[in-house]
Amino acid sequence: MSRRTVLTVGASGVFGLLVAGCGSSGANPSTSGAGGDFDFTAATPAAQLIPAEDRQGAPEFGGELLDGTTFESSSLAGDIVVINFWGSWCAPCRVESPEFQTVSTDVADAGVAFLGVAVRDQRQLAQAFTTDFGITYPSLFDPSGEVALAFNGFPANVVPTTILLDRDNRVAAVYVSAVAEDDLRTSLQTLLAEDLTPPPTTSPSTGAPGE
């Protein structure tokens, strides 16, 4: 495992294409990322997944949740994970986020974890968004977009965007647009079925002939 390093890339440069009117909270969270071999090359088509043999490991990351508590991605080990990048200023997020909440409730007992990442936002506005839309799964507060930068080559200036991780912490999909509820359900059902497939078994030894 690579040594964890604190990301120091600021909001300038990568985030030059800011959405007009989006706010900044001031101090950045202590979001960090390291490890993994993921390198973004192309968006995943809706309701599809990256073939298992082509998946790459996700980086470790962490930071501060909207409620002020500390989060580390290692706490989700073994789960299928839905990472949704959103902002209170993002119009499509107002449609997508409540649908994600519905799905998260439906699959909570199946080993699927949801994590929001509030980007280029103000804490109070992001908190109000989650309250207004009834979002109960946790969201990282990430005003500078450092979590996105942990995923090499990820299109950090696009919101909403969603990353799916399989149970082996590999990137199974990157959806660079709003995700329809039915498409999300289809992708998760495919991942869940994948994980339920039993490993190949070997026949017990029968001993030497004549025994």
Coordinates of C-alpha atoms in Angstrom, one line a residue:
M1 CA 0.0 0.0 0.0
S2 CA 1.4 3.4 -0.9
R3 CA 2.1 5.9 1.8
R4 CA -0.9 8.3 2.2
T5 CA -0.2 11.8 1.1
V6 CA -2.2 15.0 1.5
L7 CA -3.4 16.5 -1.7
T8 CA -2.4 20.1 -2.1
V9 CA -3.8 20.9 -5.5
G10 CA -5.9 24.0 -5.2
A11 CA -9.1 25.1 -6.8
S12 CA -7.4 27.0 -9.5
G13 CA -6.3 25.3 -12.7
V14 CA -8.3 22.0 -12.6
F15 CA -11.4 23.9 -11.4
G16 CA -11.1 26.9 -13.8
L17 CA -14.5 25.9 -15.2
L18 CA -16.5 26.7 -12.1
V19 CA -20.2 26.9 -12.3
A20 CA -21.3 30.5 -12.1
G21 CA -22.5 31.6 -8.7
C22 CA -21.1 28.6 -6.7
G23 CA -19.7 29.5 -3.3
S24 CA -16.6 28.7 -1.4
S25 CA -16.4 27.9 2.3
G26 CA -12.9 29.2 3.0
A27 CA -10.8 26.6 4.6
N28 CA -10.3 23.3 2.8
P29 CA -10.9 19.9 4.5
S30 CA -8.0 17.6 5.2
T31 CA -9.0 15.4 2.3
S32 CA -6.2 13.0 1.2
G33 CA -5.7 10.3 -1.4
A34 CA -3.1 7.6 -2.1
G35 CA -2.8 4.2 -3.5
G36 CA -4.8 2.6 -6.2
D37 CA -3.9 2.3 -9.8
F38 CA -7.1 3.9 -11.3
D39 CA -6.5 6.1 -14.4
F40 CA -9.6 7.6 -16.0
T41 CA -9.8 7.1 -19.7
A42 CA -13.5 7.3 -20.7
A43 CA -17.0 7.6 -19.2
T44 CA -19.0 4.4 -18.6
P45 CA -22.2 4.2 -20.7
A46 CA -25.4 4.4 -18.6
A47 CA -26.4 1.2 -16.8
Q48 CA -23.2 -0.5 -17.9
L49 CA -20.0 -1.5 -15.9
I50 CA -16.4 -1.7 -16.7
P51 CA -15.6 -5.4 -17.3
A52 CA -14.2 -7.0 -14.1
E53 CA -10.9 -7.9 -15.8
D54 CA -10.3 -4.3 -16.8
R55 CA -11.1 -2.7 -13.4
Q56 CA -8.4 -0.7 -11.5
G57 CA -8.0 -0.2 -7.8
A58 CA -9.5 2.9 -6.3
P59 CA -7.3 5.3 -4.2
E60 CA -7.7 5.8 -0.5
F61 CA -9.3 9.1 0.5
G62 CA -10.8 10.7 3.5
G63 CA -11.8 14.0 5.0
E64 CA -14.5 15.7 7.0
L65 CA -18.2 14.9 6.6
L66 CA -20.8 17.7 6.5
D67 CA -21.6 16.9 10.2
G68 CA -18.0 17.6 11.1
T69 CA -17.0 14.0 11.8
T70 CA -13.9 12.4 10.2
F71 CA -14.3 9.9 7.4
E72 CA -11.9 7.4 5.8
S73 CA -12.7 5.3 2.7
S74 CA -11.2 2.2 4.4
S75 CA -14.4 2.1 6.5
L76 CA -16.3 1.0 3.4
A77 CA -14.0 -2.0 2.7
G78 CA -16.0 -5.0 1.5
D79 CA -19.0 -3.0 0.4
I80 CA -20.2 -2.0 -3.0
V81 CA -19.8 1.8 -2.9
V82 CA -21.7 4.5 -4.8
I83 CA -19.7 7.8 -4.7
N84 CA -21.8 10.7 -5.9
F85 CA -20.2 14.1 -6.5
W86 CA -22.9 16.9 -6.1
G87 CA -23.4 20.5 -5.2
S88 CA -26.3 22.5 -3.8
W89 CA -25.9 24.8 -6.8
C90 CA -26.3 21.9 -9.3
A91 CA -29.7 21.7 -10.9
P92 CA -29.5 18.1 -12.0
C93 CA -28.5 17.1 -8.5
R94 CA -31.9 18.2 -7.2
V95 CA -33.5 15.5 -9.3
E96 CA -30.7 12.8 -8.9
S97 CA -30.0 13.0 -5.1
P98 CA -33.6 12.1 -3.9
E99 CA -33.6 9.2 -6.3
F100 CA -30.2 8.1 -5.0
Q101 CA -31.6 8.3 -1.4
T102 CA -34.5 6.0 -2.4
V103 CA -32.1 3.4 -3.9
S104 CA -29.7 3.7 -0.9
T105 CA -32.6 2.8 1.4
D106 CA -33.6 -0.1 -0.7
V107 CA -30.1 -1.7 -0.9
A108 CA -28.8 -0.8 2.5
D109 CA -29.1 -4.4 3.7
A110 CA -27.4 -5.8 0.6
G111 CA -24.0 -4.5 1.4
V112 CA -24.2 -1.3 -0.7
A113 CA -22.9 1.9 0.8
F114 CA -23.6 5.4 -0.5
L115 CA -21.2 8.4 -0.1
G116 CA -21.9 11.9 -1.3
V117 CA -19.1 14.4 -2.0
A118 CA -20.3 18.0 -1.8
V119 CA -18.0 19.9 -4.1
R120 CA -17.4 23.7 -4.7
D121 CA -20.0 24.4 -2.0
Q122 CA -20.6 26.2 1.3
R123 CA -21.2 24.0 4.3
Q124 CA -24.5 25.6 5.3
L125 CA -25.9 25.4 1.8
A126 CA -24.8 21.8 1.4
Q127 CA -26.3 20.9 4.8
A128 CA -29.6 22.6 3.9
F129 CA -29.6 20.6 0.6
T130 CA -29.4 17.3 2.4
T131 CA -32.1 18.3 4.8
D132 CA -34.4 19.6 2.2
F133 CA -34.1 16.5 0.0
G134 CA -34.0 14.0 2.9
I135 CA -30.5 12.7 2.2
T136 CA -29.5 10.4 5.1
Y137 CA -26.3 8.8 3.7
P138 CA -23.1 10.7 4.6
S139 CA -21.4 13.4 2.4
L140 CA -17.9 14.6 2.5
F141 CA -17.4 18.3 2.6
D142 CA -14.9 19.0 -0.3
P143 CA -15.1 22.6 -1.5
S144 CA -11.8 22.3 -3.5
G145 CA -12.7 19.0 -5.1
E146 CA -9.7 17.1 -3.7
V147 CA -11.5 13.7 -3.6
A148 CA -12.0 13.9 -7.3
L149 CA -8.3 14.6 -7.8
A150 CA -7.4 11.4 -5.9
F151 CA -8.9 9.5 -8.9
N152 CA -6.3 10.1 -11.6
G153 CA -7.6 11.8 -14.7
F154 CA -11.2 12.1 -13.3
P155 CA -13.2 14.9 -14.9
A156 CA -13.4 16.9 -11.7
N157 CA -15.2 19.9 -13.3
V158 CA -18.3 17.8 -14.1
V159 CA -21.1 17.7 -11.6
P160 CA -23.0 15.5 -11.0
T161 CA -20.7 12.5 -11.5
T162 CA -20.9 9.1 -9.9
I163 CA -18.3 6.4 -9.3
L164 CA -19.2 2.8 -8.5
L165 CA -16.7 0.6 -6.6
D166 CA -17.0 -3.2 -6.4
R167 CA -16.4 -5.2 -3.3
D168 CA -12.7 -5.5 -4.1
N169 CA -12.4 -1.6 -4.1
R170 CA -12.0 -1.5 -7.8
V171 CA -13.6 1.2 -10.0
A172 CA -16.6 -0.5 -11.7
A173 CA -18.1 2.5 -13.4
V174 CA -17.7 6.3 -13.9
Y175 CA -20.8 8.0 -14.9
V176 CA -20.0 11.5 -16.1
S177 CA -23.6 12.9 -16.0
A178 CA -26.7 12.6 -13.9
V179 CA -27.7 8.9 -13.4
A180 CA -31.3 7.9 -13.7
E181 CA -32.7 5.8 -10.9
D182 CA -33.5 2.8 -13.1
D183 CA -30.0 2.9 -14.5
L184 CA -28.4 3.0 -11.1
R185 CA -30.6 0.0 -9.9
T186 CA -29.5 -2.0 -13.0
S187 CA -25.8 -1.3 -12.4
L188 CA -26.1 -2.3 -8.7
Q189 CA -28.1 -5.4 -9.5
T190 CA -25.3 -6.5 -11.9
L191 CA -22.6 -5.8 -9.3
L192 CA -24.6 -7.7 -6.6
A193 CA -25.1 -10.7 -8.9
E194 CA -21.4 -10.6 -9.7
D195 CA -20.5 -10.8 -6.0
L196 CA -23.0 -13.6 -5.4
T197 CA -21.4 -15.9 -8.1
P198 CA -19.7 -18.7 -6.2
P199 CA -16.0 -19.3 -6.8
P200 CA -15.1 -22.4 -8.8
T201 CA -14.8 -25.5 -6.6
T202 CA -12.5 -28.5 -6.9
S203 CA -13.7 -32.0 -6.5
P204 CA -12.6 -33.7 -3.4
S205 CA -9.8 -36.2 -3.9
T206 CA -11.1 -39.8 -4.3
G207 CA -7.8 -41.5 -3.5
A208 CA -5.9 -44.0 -5.6
P209 CA -7.8 -46.4 -7.8
G210 CA -8.8 -49.5 -5.9
E211 CA -8.8 -47.9 -2.5

